[in-house]
Every structure is written in C-alpha cells, then in structure tokens.
Amino acid sequence: MNRISLAAGTASLLMLLVLAACGDTRTAAPTSDNSTPAAPMTTTDPHSYANFDQVAVSHLSLDIDVDFERSVLDGTASLTLTHHADATELVLDTRDLDIHAVRLDDAKDAVDFTLAPADGYLGAALRIPITSDTRIVHVDYTSQPQAAAVQWLSPQLTSGGEHPFLFTQSQAILARTWVPIQDTPGVRFTYDATVRVPSKLMALMSAENPTEKSADGAYTFSMPQAIPSYLLALAVGDLEFRSIGEDTGVYAEPDVVDAAAWEFADTQDMIDRVEPLYGPYRWGRYDILVLPPSFPFGGMENPRLTFATPTILAGDRSLVALVAHELAHSWSGNLTTNANWNDFWLNEGFTVYLERRIMEEIAGEDYAAMLATLGWQDLDHTLAGLPTRDTHLRLDLAGRDPDDGMTDVAYEKGNFFLRTIEEEVGRERFDAFLRKWFDDNAFKAVTTDGFITAITNDLLSEAEADAIDLTAWIDGPGIPAGAYIPSSDAFTQVDAALTSWQDGTPAAELATDKWTTHEWLHFLRGLPETLDIDQMDQLDQAFGFNATGNSEIKHAWLHHVIANNWEPGYDALERFLIDQGRRKFLKPLYERLATTPDGKDRADKIYEQARGGYHPVSVGTIDTILGWQG
Ligand code: BES
Ligand code: ZN
C-alpha cells in the first residue's frame, strides 16, 4: 500500500516536494506543531474517491449564500492544495452538488472538469486537472434542496415559530452534500468562511463564532485548527448566546437559551477536570448549540461548537453525560481521529470511556457505575441483533454505508475494551498511556494497527497483552472472556423494587422517591415484556410515565406501551414521534410498531405527519424500516 503522512494539515509542501524528489513517498518527517514524528497515515478510505495519497487539501475557503427561498447553499469553495510534483488531477467527493465552474489559482478561465456518474451514498467523483504548480482550486457550486447533510426547517419547526432555521450534519460522509471536498477523516484542513444569511438570523460554524447577530447578515469565520471534513458544520437561525463559564457558553433560540444555560452549568467544570488527565483543551472556546428537536442525534462534536438535541434539557441536569461525551471528543476523535470509518471505535469507544471518567469526576463513582451498567445493557441488546462480523471492533465496511458500522459495538465494546485494559494495568498507568496517545497523535489520523503498536510499545507487558487478548477484542466476535463487567449498587436496589412489585407490592408503595433518571431507566428496562392493562394503568398512575418530560424515560416507557398495546399511551407515542426527530428514539419505536400489522398501520399514519419535520438522516432510516423508499 502506498502510504504518505499528511498529518495535521500542516505538513509542509517543501518537505513533500523534497520527499517526492527523493522518490520516498512513504513517510514524511515531523509536523511543525508537534515534536513527535507523524505515524504513517493510511491513504485508503473505501468511502472516498479522493486521491489524497497524491494531493491533499490543507485549507478550505468557503464563500456561500444561504438561500432559504430555494433551500440551497450557493457559492465557491476554494481549496488550497499540498501535493506531489506528479499529481495531474485532484479528485473531490461530491453528492447532489451542481458544479458550475472550476478555476485554478488566479486564472479567470475555467478548466474542464468531469463529474462521474453518481453512486448512491458515495456520490459522484469530481475530477479536476491540475499541475504541480496548482496551489488553489476554486469550485463554484450550488447544493440541492435534498442535500442529505442539511435540514431546512420552516418556522413551524422551530421553537420561536417565526424564522426559518438550517443546520448541517456532516458525519460520516455527508459533508460532500454541501461542500465539494476530500470527504475522508484521513485528510485535515484549516478553514475560513464567509456566509451570508437573511439579516435577522445568526450563522454559526465549527469555528470561531460571533455572539451577536450582524446587522447585514454577513458572517466571517476562521478555524485555525486543522479538522477532517466530517467536522464541518453550519447552523443558521434566530439564535442567542449566553456565557456559562470562562471559556464556555450556549447558543439556542431565545425561548430555550436560559433553560440550556441552566442545564449545562457543569460544562466548565468538566473541561477543568479532564485537562489534568488527558492534556490541554486545544480548541479555544467550547460552546454548545441547542438545536430544534429535529436534530437527528443526541449530540455532534463539531469542534468549538457541540451541536445538541433539546431532548436532553430534562430540567434536572440528569442527561448531561451527553455533554461530557461530546466534550471528550475534543481529545478522542477531533484531535486523534479514526483514519477511516472501519476504525470508528477509536473515535467512539475512547469517547465513551472518557465520558464515564468525566462523569465519575463530577458526579461520583456510583453515578458512573449506573451509566456503565446501562451501556452494558445496550451492548448486550445490540450484540443479540447483529451478524457476527459486525460485532468486531475493527470493521470492513467497503461496499457498505458507514452507517452500518455505527452501532453500540464501536461505543460500548470499545469502551469496555479500554475499561478492561484499565483493570489489568491500573488507572495510573492507563491514564498516562492515554495522555501520551493523544499527545503523540494530536491532529492526526489513527488506525487500529497504530493503536496495537502503541499499546504494546507504550503500555502492556507481554503477559498483560496475553491476559487481555487484544486480538479477541479487536478482530473477534461479541464480548471476550475476562471483560470487565460493570455493576451498580443503586441498580441492585431497583432490582429489589422490581421483584417486590412483581410479588404484589403496589407500585405507589415502592421506595422510589430518591430515584434519578438512571434508576428509572433501569426499572423500565427491567419490567417484564408482557404487562396487562391493570399493571400498565397502575405504573402510569403511580409514576406518571405517560406525561413525563424526560425524553429517555418516555422513550423507555413507550416500548411498553407498544409491546402491550396500551391504548391510553398512544397519544403520547404519537406526540413523541412527531415532536422530536432524534434517530436513537425514532428507530426502535418505529421498528417495534412495524412488528404487527396494526402497529405498522399506526406507524405509517404517524410517519405521514412526522416525515416532513425530520432531518434527512432520520428520514433515510425510517423510510427503510417502513418500506417507504422511492
Ligand atoms: N459523533 C457522534 C454522532 C454520530 C455518529 C453522527 C456517527 C453521525 C455518525 C456523537 O458523538 C455521538 O456519539 N452521539 C450520541 C450521544 C452519546 C452520548 C452516545 C448520540 O447522538 O446519541
Ligand atoms: Zn460520540
């Protein structure tokens, strides 16, 4: 395999030219921002057409108009190149983009480019002839209204109800639907942007952000740290800012922003506690943008500006582990990035591990143990439904949508792998290893092979490596023997309550008054599959599940509503499926409905009303579940 290191978007052109002249195309020397040599970076990515082994984008300059009338982004992407002397073309990823013209450097005349036929989720390769002298390629383009990364929300879908809203979701391979780019996590670039929006709206990006609206709707952004394309992000709406700490704040619509500021008050503390463990926060500010409820994920770690669902605004700060998670990505993922989506566990498994460590710091061991136990249950459930090959940490997703690999295996098996290593070597040694891993690989792409090399060189003795059995974890199915298994004393008490209820104690008499969200989730998961109408009535009367404003509890409860065909719960189900678009909640509920003919009918009717309000990411998933494609 042809390998070359273009780490951190800072590899100097001169160096590459020298290397190319020497005929050595395999590795480059240390990058300027970091004293350690760059690990050879993989230059293959089954989900990108980009020829980044020959020429790589080191800077993006974006100049776009946000046109709410036509639901398109329209403008120019100027890409600065770092390349070999012999590169004769630049291949970019695009999907559903109209390419109008391509110009090189200062030339006024356009060059002939070719746009290959589109191939499903991979999109269409854009081939641009260049020479060794080409420094900047300008691409004039327009996105299409159905761009899969972008949701264009009418005012009714916002909290204020007056202004339209737009947000993007680029991970995993959707950046190419709104910017022509080398859409692979193996390439990093800095960026700047000029974005023009209607004058009453604020624009935000994964970059240095404004805190006030501009008078004329024009915004400029700069992102001095090199990022992979999947971290490109844009949001536009009627937004306000509140500071919540020294280097942290929240953005949201005016009637949500104060609740958000209250809910996320612990954020600065999280940053302050994670830095001594895993090294400095290298991104300047850390802000959180609370999106309208159609945001398809819980959170997205867009650098400097985490995007978050409003469904974690529980009013009691009980769902802020999600903030810890997205913040943790500032080390695992954003700083040290999976080289391609086969190694997704290096992003998410590490992040779940860090998330739980942060929560242990700020909320204590018992709290972290509850999170870990719920995670273990999720993993157990996921493994039962997956083909064996998808239960490995290292995946081979060539020919498949990277979404297929984005399961709890990467998150929770990844986390429990790291937790098992921690048990074996002790926390102090493991933390030192992690700290070195992030320092050595800051602003670089990493592979599973690179991880194995690092952990065997820097941490594990042979005996320890044997005890853990790295191969079983990485390339074997399910959960290997000897895995660390979490347990929670708080949940033991919940189990006792469950037993007592099944033995006849009325629900209202159970000792639940000190329970927090996580105990309730364990309780709901522990209920028998089959409950009769009286039992459902009794549970709802005692605990008010049907009316709860806590999205996680509601979601867990609605499973019982469907499973037991509990008529009084269907209004709440319908509201929940229409009022928010978080895929993690939608998918299992629609799937469960679709298991019976009556349920499928109900699902179709609800989806008819809800579909127009979902982000394309959720639409794609639910279309498949209900057979609505085409
Ligand atoms: N990076 C992910 C979200 C993601 C993954 C988007 C894959 C697209 C493709 C984010 O960090 C994440 O994991 N979010 C979770 C929350 C977390 C607490 C587990 C989510 O959205 O549920
Ligand atoms: Zn994550």
Tab-separated table of N, CA, C and O and ligand atoms in Angstrom, residues 171 299 301 325-326 329 344 347-348 351-352 411, ligand 2:
chain	number	residue	atom	x	y	z
A	171	GLN	N	-21.104	14.208	9.610
A	171	GLN	CA	-20.633	12.854	9.880
A	171	GLN	C	-21.689	11.834	9.443
A	171	GLN	O	-22.875	12.101	9.647
A	299	GLY	N	-26.018	14.292	20.224
A	299	GLY	CA	-25.031	15.349	20.135
A	299	GLY	C	-24.083	15.084	18.993
A	299	GLY	O	-23.957	13.944	18.530
A	301	GLU	N	-20.082	16.336	17.875
A	301	GLU	CA	-18.901	17.001	18.434
A	301	GLU	C	-18.255	18.012	17.500
A	301	GLU	O	-17.032	18.032	17.350
A	325	HIS	N	-19.705	13.534	26.853
A	325	HIS	CA	-19.345	12.734	25.688
A	325	HIS	C	-18.834	13.620	24.547
A	325	HIS	O	-17.741	13.396	24.015
A	326	GLU	N	-19.612	14.632	24.199
A	326	GLU	CA	-19.209	15.469	23.058
A	326	GLU	C	-17.938	16.259	23.386
A	326	GLU	O	-17.078	16.437	22.533
A	329	HIS	N	-14.850	14.169	22.917
A	329	HIS	CA	-14.399	14.068	21.521
A	329	HIS	C	-13.342	15.121	21.174
A	329	HIS	O	-12.645	14.986	20.173
A	344	PHE	N	-13.895	3.299	13.453
A	344	PHE	CA	-14.811	4.181	14.187
A	344	PHE	C	-14.720	3.978	15.708
A	344	PHE	O	-14.928	4.903	16.484
A	347	ASN	N	-12.725	6.426	17.625
A	347	ASN	CA	-13.421	7.662	17.994
A	347	ASN	C	-14.384	7.424	19.154
A	347	ASN	O	-14.312	8.062	20.188
A	348	GLU	N	-15.303	6.499	18.955
A	348	GLU	CA	-16.429	6.424	19.893
A	348	GLU	C	-16.144	5.599	21.150
A	348	GLU	O	-16.611	5.940	22.229
A	351	THR	N	-14.206	7.689	23.369
A	351	THR	CA	-15.018	8.799	23.867
A	351	THR	C	-15.963	8.360	24.972
A	351	THR	O	-16.151	9.065	25.967
A	352	VAL	N	-16.553	7.179	24.824
A	352	VAL	CA	-17.421	6.686	25.898
A	352	VAL	C	-16.591	6.457	27.158
A	352	VAL	O	-17.009	6.806	28.269
A	411	TYR	N	-19.116	1.910	20.290
A	411	TYR	CA	-19.233	2.719	21.512
A	411	TYR	C	-18.923	1.890	22.764
A	411	TYR	O	-18.050	2.222	23.543
B	2	ZN	ZN	-19.589	10.221	20.061
